[in-house]
Amino acid sequence: MSEHTMTIGGARAGTARRFDVVNPATGSVFATAPAAAPDDVEAAVSAAHQAFASWKRDEGARRKAMHAAADAVDAAGPELAALLTAEQGKPLTDAATEVQRSALWLRYHADLELPVEVVRDDATGYAEVHRRPLGVVAAITPWNFPLTLAMWKIAPALRAGNTVVVKPSPFTPLATLALGEVLRPVLPPGVLNVIAGPDPLGSLLTGHRLVRKISFTGSTETGKRVAAAAAPDLKRVTLELGGNDPAIVLPDVEIGTIAQRLFASAFMNNGQVCLAVKRVYAHASICDELVDALAAIARSVKVDDGTVEGAVLGPINNRPQLDRVTSLVDDAIVRGARVAAGGRAIDRPGYFYRPTILTDVSDGVAIVDDEQFGPALPVIRYDDVEDAVARANNSRFGLTASVWSADVAEAARIAADLDAGQVSLNVHGFGVWPDLPFGGHKWSGIGVENGRWGLHAYTETQVITGPVRP
Ligand code: NAD
């Protein structure tokens, strides 16, 4: 694979130092990425700051450039997808979908209206509300969906007239660096800058005086550090953080109908999805049947290198995450959990773990209380649905949740009592669309991304007012 470079001020930016990138399907280093120095951060933020002056002025040019960027992303689809699979581990078909969704986000936001709202126009005077861009946006992303999560930030930020410096996770820097290369000839210099490097690069960016907004997706722990870094300068923040997303399954479900969907919602991207089902509360009358059905699916799923035809799940992305999932499952077993499927790593090179279904486990055990972010799902028995709701809500997190029942009206009633930014009915994490706000309650984040709500988060309001219409 070719050596990818950073994009600063519309040009390639090499570095003296590079760092290793591991293919999680082999556990071996397969590429290197540039390691930005403090001077590179300075150069990237300055380039973005300079580009802001003209980029913010011409809405029509922005829309046109964003459509051209979407076309360029589509045209580079195979190259970007191959990089994603190599560095992230996901099957190639999923990687291709991720690239397509990145282009979709650009097109949707290019066409999204940001109207001036006239609030008063009468004898008492005139007032209208504008949405002005903020300036330089720092976009910091995790390793599970490197491209789409970057685009959740880049697309609305650019549409609103901001300029951007993106910093991907050091586990998955390559597809984002390649995105910068693909867009170099398409966007004006400095509008989109891509830098990479091991931590603490992110904190150099969040601390920079010219950055006016930080849009961060990652763990709750890091999100709190980002919020603290933003505070002295009152930088605006959007934080998309962790989740411990519950699915509540009522006694009236038809297991044959829901099991496959429930499994997919927990194990997509190998469970490394902020909004994946992380714990299932199943009514005692159907719990064993559900566990058997989920376990049968878990045993039948093809887990392999993402480049292998037919692979449904790939490896876990990195060694620390594999170790975390392993220790959470081992701990649950020591505490009496029964392994209905999986329960251990796969004996081959790379970070492969068997899709795991645990039962006879309950709240108070780490795999139920914490975010596992991997291919292991605890199924918890309950007798009373109000108790299940209380246990589901008894968490610092509040990202997504779901309720599963033949009675959709009853499911919707229960949904209203769940502390989560999105509750799906008979499906989980259903609403991930460019026009729908996505964000978490409590420790799962601050603010939302996507739709006009997400776009507004890349703006400041400005009122223009006077005795008569200008
Ligand atoms: P992480 O918090 O370890 O890292 C996220 C990013 O922050 C990386 O780019 C990292 O290099 C950077 N970073 C680290 N320290 C920093 C600092 N002090 N200042 C600024 N940046 C810093 O998260 P991760 O392990 O890459 O991702 C997994 C987590 O992301 C999970 O908790 C998951 O739930 C969460 N996530 C949330 C959403 C959402 O939309 N809510 C989506 C995807 C993932």
Short mmCIF file of C-alpha atoms and ligand atoms in Angstrom, two decimals:
data_model
loop_
_atom_site.label_atom_id
_atom_site.label_comp_id
_atom_site.label_asym_id
_atom_site.label_seq_id
_atom_site.Cartn_x
_atom_site.Cartn_y
_atom_site.Cartn_z
CA MET A 1 0.00 0.00 0.00
CA SER A 2 1.24 3.47 -0.79
CA GLU A 3 2.43 5.84 1.91
CA HIS A 4 -0.40 8.16 2.85
CA THR A 5 0.33 11.75 3.76
CA MET A 6 -1.41 14.48 5.70
CA THR A 7 -3.32 17.25 3.93
CA ILE A 8 -2.52 20.78 5.10
CA GLY A 9 -3.53 23.88 3.16
CA GLY A 10 -4.54 21.76 0.16
CA ALA A 11 -1.09 20.16 -0.18
CA ARG A 12 0.55 16.92 0.88
CA ALA A 13 2.40 17.27 4.16
CA GLY A 14 5.02 14.68 4.95
CA THR A 15 6.52 14.27 8.41
CA ALA A 16 9.88 13.29 9.81
CA ARG A 17 8.28 10.59 11.95
CA ARG A 18 5.79 7.87 11.02
CA PHE A 19 3.94 5.37 13.22
CA ASP A 20 2.86 1.77 12.66
CA VAL A 21 -0.62 0.72 11.60
CA VAL A 22 -1.67 -2.86 12.38
CA ASN A 23 -4.04 -5.02 10.35
CA PRO A 24 -6.31 -6.52 13.03
CA ALA A 25 -6.94 -9.61 10.89
CA THR A 26 -3.25 -10.54 11.12
CA GLY A 27 -2.03 -8.67 14.18
CA SER A 28 0.91 -7.43 12.05
CA VAL A 29 2.04 -4.00 10.97
CA PHE A 30 1.08 -3.48 7.33
CA ALA A 31 1.59 0.26 6.85
CA THR A 32 2.82 3.41 8.50
CA ALA A 33 1.16 6.78 8.90
CA PRO A 34 2.60 10.27 9.36
CA ALA A 35 2.99 11.41 12.97
CA ALA A 36 2.17 15.11 13.16
CA ALA A 37 4.50 17.35 15.15
CA PRO A 38 3.24 20.45 17.04
CA ASP A 39 4.30 22.56 14.02
CA ASP A 40 1.98 20.51 11.80
CA VAL A 41 -0.95 21.22 14.12
CA GLU A 42 -0.09 24.90 13.94
CA ALA A 43 0.12 24.76 10.14
CA ALA A 44 -3.17 22.87 9.78
CA VAL A 45 -5.14 25.18 12.07
CA SER A 46 -3.59 28.29 10.44
CA ALA A 47 -4.47 26.98 6.97
CA ALA A 48 -8.05 26.36 8.09
CA HIS A 49 -8.21 29.80 9.68
CA GLN A 50 -7.00 31.50 6.50
CA ALA A 51 -9.37 29.52 4.26
CA PHE A 52 -12.35 30.46 6.47
CA ALA A 53 -12.34 34.10 5.30
CA SER A 54 -13.45 33.24 1.76
CA TRP A 55 -15.13 29.83 2.30
CA LYS A 56 -17.74 31.33 4.61
CA ARG A 57 -18.86 33.92 2.02
CA ASP A 58 -20.17 31.90 -0.92
CA GLU A 59 -22.91 29.43 -0.08
CA GLY A 60 -23.40 28.43 -3.72
CA ALA A 61 -19.71 27.60 -4.15
CA ARG A 62 -19.81 25.53 -0.97
CA ARG A 63 -22.75 23.46 -2.16
CA LYS A 64 -21.09 22.88 -5.53
CA ALA A 65 -17.77 21.88 -3.97
CA MET A 66 -19.52 19.48 -1.59
CA HIS A 67 -21.30 17.73 -4.46
CA ALA A 68 -17.98 17.45 -6.29
CA ALA A 69 -16.46 16.04 -3.09
CA ALA A 70 -19.22 13.42 -2.89
CA ASP A 71 -18.53 12.37 -6.49
CA ALA A 72 -14.80 12.12 -5.73
CA VAL A 73 -15.50 9.94 -2.67
CA ASP A 74 -17.68 7.63 -4.75
CA ALA A 75 -15.03 7.43 -7.46
CA ALA A 76 -12.41 6.45 -4.85
CA GLY A 77 -14.78 3.91 -3.27
CA PRO A 78 -12.78 0.72 -3.88
CA GLU A 79 -9.51 2.26 -2.64
CA LEU A 80 -11.10 3.74 0.49
CA ALA A 81 -13.02 0.54 1.28
CA ALA A 82 -9.88 -1.60 0.97
CA LEU A 83 -8.04 0.71 3.39
CA LEU A 84 -10.91 0.59 5.86
CA THR A 85 -10.96 -3.20 5.86
CA ALA A 86 -7.19 -3.40 6.22
CA GLU A 87 -6.95 -1.02 9.19
CA GLN A 88 -10.35 -1.48 10.84
CA GLY A 89 -11.11 -5.13 10.16
CA LYS A 90 -14.70 -4.89 8.90
CA PRO A 91 -15.78 -6.99 5.90
CA LEU A 92 -15.21 -5.33 2.53
CA THR A 93 -18.94 -5.07 1.79
CA ASP A 94 -19.46 -3.16 5.07
CA ALA A 95 -16.47 -0.95 4.25
CA ALA A 96 -17.96 -0.17 0.84
CA THR A 97 -21.25 0.78 2.53
CA GLU A 98 -19.35 3.06 4.89
CA VAL A 99 -17.77 4.88 1.94
CA GLN A 100 -21.14 5.22 0.17
CA ARG A 101 -22.70 6.65 3.30
CA SER A 102 -19.89 9.20 3.54
CA ALA A 103 -20.77 10.45 0.06
CA LEU A 104 -24.47 10.42 0.96
CA TRP A 105 -23.79 12.65 4.00
CA LEU A 106 -21.93 15.16 1.81
CA ARG A 107 -24.77 15.32 -0.73
CA TYR A 108 -27.49 15.58 1.90
CA HIS A 109 -25.76 18.45 3.67
CA ALA A 110 -24.86 20.21 0.41
CA ASP A 111 -28.60 20.46 -0.28
CA LEU A 112 -29.70 21.20 3.28
CA GLU A 113 -31.22 24.65 3.70
CA LEU A 114 -30.01 27.04 6.37
CA PRO A 115 -32.64 29.76 5.99
CA VAL A 116 -32.67 33.23 7.45
CA GLU A 117 -35.73 33.39 9.72
CA VAL A 118 -37.69 36.63 9.85
CA VAL A 119 -39.08 36.87 13.36
CA ARG A 120 -40.56 40.37 13.23
CA ASP A 121 -41.53 42.62 10.33
CA ASP A 122 -44.21 45.10 11.40
CA ALA A 123 -44.77 48.53 12.87
CA THR A 124 -42.74 47.60 15.96
CA GLY A 125 -39.63 46.90 13.88
CA TYR A 126 -37.73 44.26 11.97
CA ALA A 127 -35.69 41.29 13.16
CA GLU A 128 -34.20 38.29 11.41
CA VAL A 129 -32.10 35.40 12.69
CA HIS A 130 -29.02 34.25 10.79
CA ARG A 131 -26.87 31.20 11.39
CA ARG A 132 -23.23 32.25 11.08
CA PRO A 133 -20.33 29.78 10.88
CA LEU A 134 -17.99 29.50 13.84
CA GLY A 135 -14.57 29.32 12.19
CA VAL A 136 -12.12 26.44 12.55
CA VAL A 137 -13.68 23.13 13.64
CA ALA A 138 -11.55 20.34 15.12
CA ALA A 139 -13.07 16.95 14.26
CA ILE A 140 -11.78 14.05 16.33
CA THR A 141 -12.93 10.49 15.54
CA PRO A 142 -12.71 6.94 16.95
CA TRP A 143 -11.69 3.71 15.21
CA ASN A 144 -15.01 1.95 14.65
CA PHE A 145 -16.38 3.97 11.68
CA PRO A 146 -13.46 6.20 10.70
CA LEU A 147 -14.98 7.60 7.51
CA THR A 148 -18.67 8.00 8.27
CA LEU A 149 -18.06 9.49 11.68
CA ALA A 150 -15.58 11.95 10.17
CA MET A 151 -18.18 12.85 7.56
CA TRP A 152 -20.88 13.40 10.23
CA LYS A 153 -18.66 16.34 11.22
CA ILE A 154 -17.07 17.44 7.95
CA ALA A 155 -20.32 17.69 5.95
CA PRO A 156 -22.35 19.95 8.28
CA ALA A 157 -19.28 21.97 9.27
CA LEU A 158 -18.43 22.77 5.64
CA ARG A 159 -22.06 23.38 4.69
CA ALA A 160 -22.42 26.00 7.41
CA GLY A 161 -19.25 27.77 6.19
CA ASN A 162 -16.66 26.52 8.68
CA THR A 163 -13.30 25.02 7.83
CA VAL A 164 -12.07 21.77 9.36
CA VAL A 165 -9.05 19.98 10.78
CA VAL A 166 -9.74 16.24 11.12
CA LYS A 167 -7.77 13.93 13.37
CA PRO A 168 -8.56 10.20 13.12
CA SER A 169 -7.81 7.55 15.74
CA PRO A 170 -4.20 6.33 15.63
CA PHE A 171 -5.63 2.80 15.23
CA THR A 172 -7.31 3.77 11.92
CA PRO A 173 -5.58 6.78 10.34
CA LEU A 174 -5.26 5.61 6.73
CA ALA A 175 -8.75 5.87 5.23
CA THR A 176 -9.10 9.39 6.64
CA LEU A 177 -5.68 10.42 5.30
CA ALA A 178 -6.72 8.96 1.93
CA LEU A 179 -9.96 10.95 2.12
CA GLY A 180 -7.88 14.11 2.49
CA GLU A 181 -5.84 13.09 -0.58
CA VAL A 182 -8.98 12.38 -2.61
CA LEU A 183 -10.47 15.78 -1.75
CA ARG A 184 -7.27 17.83 -2.25
CA PRO A 185 -8.06 18.68 -5.88
CA VAL A 186 -11.76 19.22 -5.12
CA LEU A 187 -11.96 21.58 -2.16
CA PRO A 188 -10.23 24.97 -1.91
CA PRO A 189 -6.89 24.82 -0.04
CA GLY A 190 -7.23 24.84 3.74
CA VAL A 191 -10.95 24.07 3.83
CA LEU A 192 -10.33 20.46 4.89
CA ASN A 193 -7.08 19.52 6.61
CA VAL A 194 -6.24 16.01 7.79
CA ILE A 195 -3.56 15.33 10.37
CA ALA A 196 -2.67 12.08 12.14
CA GLY A 197 -0.52 10.81 14.95
CA PRO A 198 -0.52 8.98 18.25
CA ASP A 199 -2.03 10.64 21.34
CA PRO A 200 -1.60 13.32 22.68
CA LEU A 201 -2.11 14.87 19.24
CA GLY A 202 -5.82 15.35 19.96
CA SER A 203 -5.13 17.53 22.98
CA LEU A 204 -2.81 19.80 20.95
CA LEU A 205 -5.71 20.38 18.62
CA THR A 206 -8.37 20.92 21.29
CA GLY A 207 -6.09 23.39 23.06
CA HIS A 208 -5.36 25.51 19.98
CA ARG A 209 -6.49 29.11 20.36
CA LEU A 210 -7.87 29.38 16.80
CA VAL A 211 -10.14 26.34 17.08
CA ARG A 212 -13.68 27.58 17.79
CA LYS A 213 -15.52 24.26 17.91
CA ILE A 214 -14.59 20.71 18.82
CA SER A 215 -16.71 17.92 17.45
CA PHE A 216 -15.65 14.74 19.19
CA THR A 217 -16.74 11.12 18.90
CA GLY A 218 -15.15 8.62 21.25
CA SER A 219 -15.23 7.32 24.79
CA THR A 220 -16.92 9.12 27.65
CA GLU A 221 -13.62 9.32 29.52
CA THR A 222 -11.88 11.17 26.67
CA GLY A 223 -15.00 13.23 26.00
CA LYS A 224 -14.80 14.67 29.50
CA ARG A 225 -11.16 15.64 28.88
CA VAL A 226 -12.20 17.32 25.65
CA ALA A 227 -14.94 19.26 27.46
CA ALA A 228 -12.42 20.36 30.08
CA ALA A 229 -9.97 21.46 27.36
CA ALA A 230 -12.74 23.46 25.69
CA ALA A 231 -13.86 25.23 28.84
CA PRO A 232 -11.13 27.88 29.38
CA ASP A 233 -11.70 29.24 25.87
CA LEU A 234 -15.46 28.49 25.79
CA LYS A 235 -15.01 26.56 22.57
CA ARG A 236 -18.26 25.02 21.38
CA VAL A 237 -18.44 21.25 21.75
CA THR A 238 -20.47 18.40 20.39
CA LEU A 239 -19.69 15.15 22.18
CA GLU A 240 -20.84 11.76 20.88
CA LEU A 241 -19.74 9.33 23.56
CA GLY A 242 -20.19 5.81 24.84
CA GLY A 243 -23.35 3.84 25.44
CA ASN A 244 -24.61 0.77 27.27
CA ASP A 245 -27.66 0.35 25.13
CA PRO A 246 -30.46 -1.85 26.49
CA ALA A 247 -32.99 -3.90 24.49
CA ILE A 248 -36.13 -4.81 26.43
CA VAL A 249 -37.90 -7.89 25.05
CA LEU A 250 -41.52 -8.38 26.12
CA PRO A 251 -43.16 -11.79 26.60
CA ASP A 252 -45.42 -11.49 23.54
CA VAL A 253 -42.65 -11.51 20.90
CA GLU A 254 -42.22 -14.23 18.33
CA ILE A 255 -38.64 -15.31 18.87
CA GLY A 256 -38.23 -16.68 15.33
CA THR A 257 -39.11 -13.26 13.95
CA ILE A 258 -36.95 -11.08 16.16
CA ALA A 259 -33.84 -13.14 16.96
CA GLN A 260 -31.98 -12.44 13.73
CA ARG A 261 -32.69 -8.71 13.92
CA LEU A 262 -31.71 -8.52 17.56
CA PHE A 263 -28.50 -10.41 16.88
CA ALA A 264 -27.59 -8.13 13.97
CA SER A 265 -28.24 -5.05 16.14
CA ALA A 266 -25.81 -6.30 18.78
CA PHE A 267 -23.09 -7.73 16.55
CA MET A 268 -22.94 -5.36 13.58
CA ASN A 269 -19.36 -4.16 13.09
CA ASN A 270 -18.49 -6.91 15.58
CA GLY A 271 -20.34 -5.10 18.36
CA GLN A 272 -18.05 -2.09 17.98
CA VAL A 273 -20.86 0.37 17.45
CA CYS A 274 -21.80 3.08 19.91
CA LEU A 275 -25.48 2.27 19.37
CA ALA A 276 -25.22 -1.54 19.31
CA VAL A 277 -27.41 -3.49 21.73
CA LYS A 278 -25.10 -3.97 24.72
CA ARG A 279 -27.49 -5.78 27.10
CA VAL A 280 -30.78 -7.60 26.55
CA TYR A 281 -33.51 -7.69 29.21
CA ALA A 282 -35.68 -10.68 28.28
CA HIS A 283 -38.92 -11.65 30.05
CA ALA A 284 -38.48 -14.86 32.05
CA SER A 285 -41.16 -16.65 29.99
CA ILE A 286 -39.16 -16.34 26.75
CA CYS A 287 -35.61 -15.83 28.01
CA ASP A 288 -34.33 -19.39 27.46
CA GLU A 289 -35.85 -19.62 24.00
CA LEU A 290 -34.30 -16.28 23.05
CA VAL A 291 -30.89 -17.26 24.39
CA ASP A 292 -31.01 -20.52 22.39
CA ALA A 293 -31.98 -18.67 19.21
CA LEU A 294 -29.26 -16.02 19.63
CA ALA A 295 -26.67 -18.68 20.46
CA ALA A 296 -27.57 -20.69 17.33
CA ILE A 297 -27.06 -17.60 15.18
CA ALA A 298 -23.79 -16.74 16.98
CA ARG A 299 -22.42 -20.21 16.27
CA SER A 300 -23.38 -20.04 12.60
CA VAL A 301 -21.92 -16.65 11.75
CA LYS A 302 -18.79 -16.63 9.61
CA VAL A 303 -16.00 -14.75 11.38
CA ASP A 304 -12.98 -14.14 9.18
CA ASP A 305 -10.56 -11.66 7.65
CA GLY A 306 -12.72 -8.94 6.11
CA THR A 307 -11.23 -9.58 2.68
CA VAL A 308 -12.52 -13.18 2.68
CA GLU A 309 -15.70 -13.67 0.67
CA GLY A 310 -18.70 -14.32 2.92
CA ALA A 311 -17.14 -13.00 6.15
CA VAL A 312 -19.96 -11.49 8.23
CA LEU A 313 -17.84 -10.40 11.19
CA GLY A 314 -14.17 -9.47 11.15
CA PRO A 315 -11.68 -9.20 14.00
CA ILE A 316 -11.90 -6.81 16.94
CA ASN A 317 -10.06 -3.66 15.89
CA ASN A 318 -7.13 -3.65 18.30
CA ARG A 319 -5.30 -5.59 20.98
CA PRO A 320 -6.41 -3.46 23.99
CA GLN A 321 -10.04 -3.85 22.91
CA LEU A 322 -9.64 -7.62 22.46
CA ASP A 323 -8.13 -7.79 25.95
CA ARG A 324 -11.03 -5.74 27.34
CA VAL A 325 -13.71 -7.98 25.83
CA THR A 326 -11.81 -11.08 26.97
CA SER A 327 -11.53 -9.84 30.54
CA LEU A 328 -15.21 -8.77 30.72
CA VAL A 329 -16.38 -12.21 29.53
CA ASP A 330 -13.93 -14.05 31.83
CA ASP A 331 -15.09 -11.96 34.77
CA ALA A 332 -18.75 -12.71 34.01
CA ILE A 333 -18.00 -16.45 33.83
CA VAL A 334 -16.22 -16.32 37.20
CA ARG A 335 -19.34 -14.61 38.57
CA GLY A 336 -21.62 -17.42 37.41
CA ALA A 337 -22.60 -16.45 33.87
CA ARG A 338 -23.43 -19.34 31.54
CA VAL A 339 -21.82 -19.26 28.09
CA ALA A 340 -24.51 -20.11 25.54
CA ALA A 341 -22.16 -19.46 22.61
CA GLY A 342 -18.54 -18.41 22.17
CA GLY A 343 -16.83 -17.23 25.33
CA ARG A 344 -13.25 -16.98 24.13
CA ALA A 345 -10.88 -15.74 21.46
CA ILE A 346 -10.40 -17.67 18.23
CA ASP A 347 -7.07 -19.45 18.08
CA ARG A 348 -5.49 -17.79 15.04
CA PRO A 349 -3.35 -14.72 14.40
CA GLY A 350 -5.15 -11.40 14.65
CA TYR A 351 -7.74 -10.18 17.13
CA PHE A 352 -10.58 -12.62 16.47
CA TYR A 353 -13.16 -13.40 19.15
CA ARG A 354 -16.06 -15.86 19.01
CA PRO A 355 -19.49 -14.19 18.92
CA THR A 356 -20.55 -14.67 22.51
CA ILE A 357 -23.96 -14.98 24.18
CA LEU A 358 -23.98 -14.97 27.98
CA THR A 359 -26.91 -15.68 30.26
CA ASP A 360 -27.53 -16.22 34.00
CA VAL A 361 -25.90 -12.84 34.46
CA SER A 362 -27.37 -9.67 35.89
CA ASP A 363 -26.79 -6.06 36.84
CA GLY A 364 -23.77 -5.58 39.08
CA VAL A 365 -21.51 -7.62 36.79
CA ALA A 366 -19.13 -5.48 34.69
CA ILE A 367 -20.25 -6.81 31.30
CA VAL A 368 -23.80 -5.65 32.11
CA ASP A 369 -22.89 -2.38 33.81
CA ASP A 370 -20.11 -1.18 31.45
CA GLU A 371 -19.80 -0.71 27.71
CA GLN A 372 -18.19 -3.86 26.26
CA PHE A 373 -17.90 -2.50 22.68
CA GLY A 374 -17.29 -5.94 21.20
CA PRO A 375 -18.86 -9.26 20.17
CA ALA A 376 -20.25 -10.38 23.55
CA LEU A 377 -23.87 -9.94 24.61
CA PRO A 378 -25.38 -10.57 28.06
CA VAL A 379 -29.06 -11.64 28.18
CA ILE A 380 -30.65 -10.78 31.52
CA ARG A 381 -33.90 -12.33 32.77
CA TYR A 382 -36.65 -10.13 34.20
CA ASP A 383 -40.15 -10.74 35.60
CA ASP A 384 -41.68 -7.28 35.70
CA VAL A 385 -41.30 -4.85 32.80
CA GLU A 386 -41.28 -1.76 35.06
CA ASP A 387 -38.32 -3.33 36.85
CA ALA A 388 -36.60 -3.95 33.49
CA VAL A 389 -37.09 -0.27 32.57
CA ALA A 390 -35.66 0.83 35.91
CA ARG A 391 -32.61 -1.41 35.42
CA ALA A 392 -32.18 -0.20 31.84
CA ASN A 393 -32.21 3.40 33.10
CA ASN A 394 -29.91 2.67 36.02
CA SER A 395 -26.85 3.63 33.98
CA ARG A 396 -24.69 6.69 33.48
CA PHE A 397 -25.21 6.22 29.73
CA GLY A 398 -28.24 7.09 27.60
CA LEU A 399 -27.42 6.69 23.93
CA THR A 400 -29.94 4.33 22.32
CA ALA A 401 -32.41 1.69 23.49
CA SER A 402 -35.08 -0.57 22.01
CA VAL A 403 -38.34 -2.24 23.02
CA TRP A 404 -39.49 -5.43 21.33
CA SER A 405 -43.17 -6.44 21.44
CA ALA A 406 -46.03 -7.62 19.21
CA ASP A 407 -47.94 -4.66 20.66
CA VAL A 408 -46.20 -1.62 19.11
CA ALA A 409 -48.36 0.85 21.05
CA GLU A 410 -47.28 -0.76 24.32
CA ALA A 411 -43.66 -0.68 23.13
CA ALA A 412 -43.99 3.05 22.38
CA ARG A 413 -45.45 3.65 25.87
CA ILE A 414 -42.43 1.95 27.44
CA ALA A 415 -40.07 3.85 25.11
CA ALA A 416 -41.21 7.15 26.60
CA ASP A 417 -39.85 6.04 29.99
CA LEU A 418 -36.37 5.15 28.71
CA ASP A 419 -33.49 7.63 29.15
CA ALA A 420 -31.95 7.49 25.69
CA GLY A 421 -31.42 9.77 22.70
CA GLN A 422 -33.09 7.25 20.41
CA VAL A 423 -35.48 4.39 21.18
CA SER A 424 -36.35 1.98 18.36
CA LEU A 425 -39.37 -0.32 18.32
CA ASN A 426 -38.84 -3.96 17.22
CA VAL A 427 -35.48 -3.02 15.81
CA HIS A 428 -32.46 -1.28 17.37
CA GLY A 429 -30.49 1.74 16.25
CA PHE A 430 -32.87 2.09 13.33
CA GLY A 431 -32.61 5.82 12.85
CA VAL A 432 -29.14 6.56 11.57
CA TRP A 433 -30.01 8.82 8.68
CA PRO A 434 -28.53 12.14 7.60
CA ASP A 435 -31.81 13.97 8.32
CA LEU A 436 -32.37 12.65 11.85
CA PRO A 437 -30.71 14.05 14.98
CA PHE A 438 -28.44 11.55 16.74
CA GLY A 439 -27.04 12.07 20.21
CA GLY A 440 -26.96 10.76 23.73
CA HIS A 441 -28.48 11.62 27.08
CA LYS A 442 -26.48 11.74 30.32
CA TRP A 443 -22.87 10.51 29.92
CA SER A 444 -23.48 9.53 26.27
CA GLY A 445 -22.85 13.03 25.05
CA ILE A 446 -23.71 16.66 24.62
CA GLY A 447 -25.64 17.90 21.58
CA VAL A 448 -26.65 16.00 18.47
CA GLU A 449 -25.30 15.36 15.00
CA ASN A 450 -27.20 15.19 11.68
CA GLY A 451 -30.25 16.87 10.27
CA ARG A 452 -30.94 20.55 10.74
CA TRP A 453 -30.36 20.12 14.47
CA GLY A 454 -26.83 18.89 13.84
CA LEU A 455 -26.20 21.62 11.28
CA HIS A 456 -27.23 24.31 13.75
CA ALA A 457 -24.51 23.05 16.09
CA TYR A 458 -21.92 24.32 13.58
CA THR A 459 -23.29 27.85 13.75
CA GLU A 460 -23.76 30.79 16.09
CA THR A 461 -27.04 32.66 15.88
CA GLN A 462 -26.90 36.30 14.89
CA VAL A 463 -29.86 38.67 15.01
CA ILE A 464 -30.05 41.54 12.51
CA THR A 465 -32.60 44.04 13.72
CA GLY A 466 -33.72 47.67 13.41
CA PRO A 467 -36.79 49.84 13.02
CA VAL A 468 -37.24 48.92 9.33
CA ARG A 469 -36.42 46.01 7.00
CA PRO A 470 -32.87 46.47 5.56
P1 NAD B 1 -11.18 7.23 22.52
O1 NAD B 1 -11.93 8.15 23.39
O2 NAD B 1 -10.09 6.41 23.07
O3 NAD B 1 -10.54 8.02 21.29
C1 NAD B 1 -11.32 8.81 20.43
C2 NAD B 1 -10.43 9.83 19.74
O4 NAD B 1 -9.95 10.77 20.69
C3 NAD B 1 -9.20 9.26 19.07
O5 NAD B 1 -8.98 9.94 17.86
C4 NAD B 1 -8.09 9.58 20.08
O6 NAD B 1 -6.82 9.64 19.48
C5 NAD B 1 -8.55 10.93 20.57
N1 NAD B 1 -8.03 11.38 21.86
C6 NAD B 1 -7.50 10.65 22.86
N2 NAD B 1 -7.19 11.45 23.92
C7 NAD B 1 -7.54 12.72 23.57
C8 NAD B 1 -7.50 13.98 24.24
N3 NAD B 1 -7.03 14.10 25.49
N4 NAD B 1 -7.97 15.06 23.60
C9 NAD B 1 -8.48 14.96 22.35
N5 NAD B 1 -8.54 13.78 21.67
C10 NAD B 1 -8.08 12.67 22.28
O7 NAD B 1 -12.31 6.30 21.85
P2 NAD B 1 -12.12 5.03 20.90
O8 NAD B 1 -11.62 3.89 21.72
O9 NAD B 1 -11.36 5.44 19.68
O10 NAD B 1 -13.62 4.76 20.45
C11 NAD B 1 -14.52 3.94 21.14
C12 NAD B 1 -15.51 4.78 21.91
O11 NAD B 1 -16.18 5.69 21.04
C13 NAD B 1 -16.61 3.96 22.55
O12 NAD B 1 -16.82 4.39 23.86
C14 NAD B 1 -17.83 4.28 21.70
O13 NAD B 1 -19.06 4.12 22.35
C15 NAD B 1 -17.58 5.68 21.32
N6 NAD B 1 -18.35 6.04 20.11
C16 NAD B 1 -19.44 6.88 20.24
C17 NAD B 1 -20.22 7.19 19.14
C18 NAD B 1 -21.42 8.10 19.24
O14 NAD B 1 -21.89 8.58 18.21
N7 NAD B 1 -21.94 8.36 20.41
C19 NAD B 1 -19.88 6.66 17.89
C20 NAD B 1 -18.78 5.81 17.80
C21 NAD B 1 -18.01 5.50 18.92
#
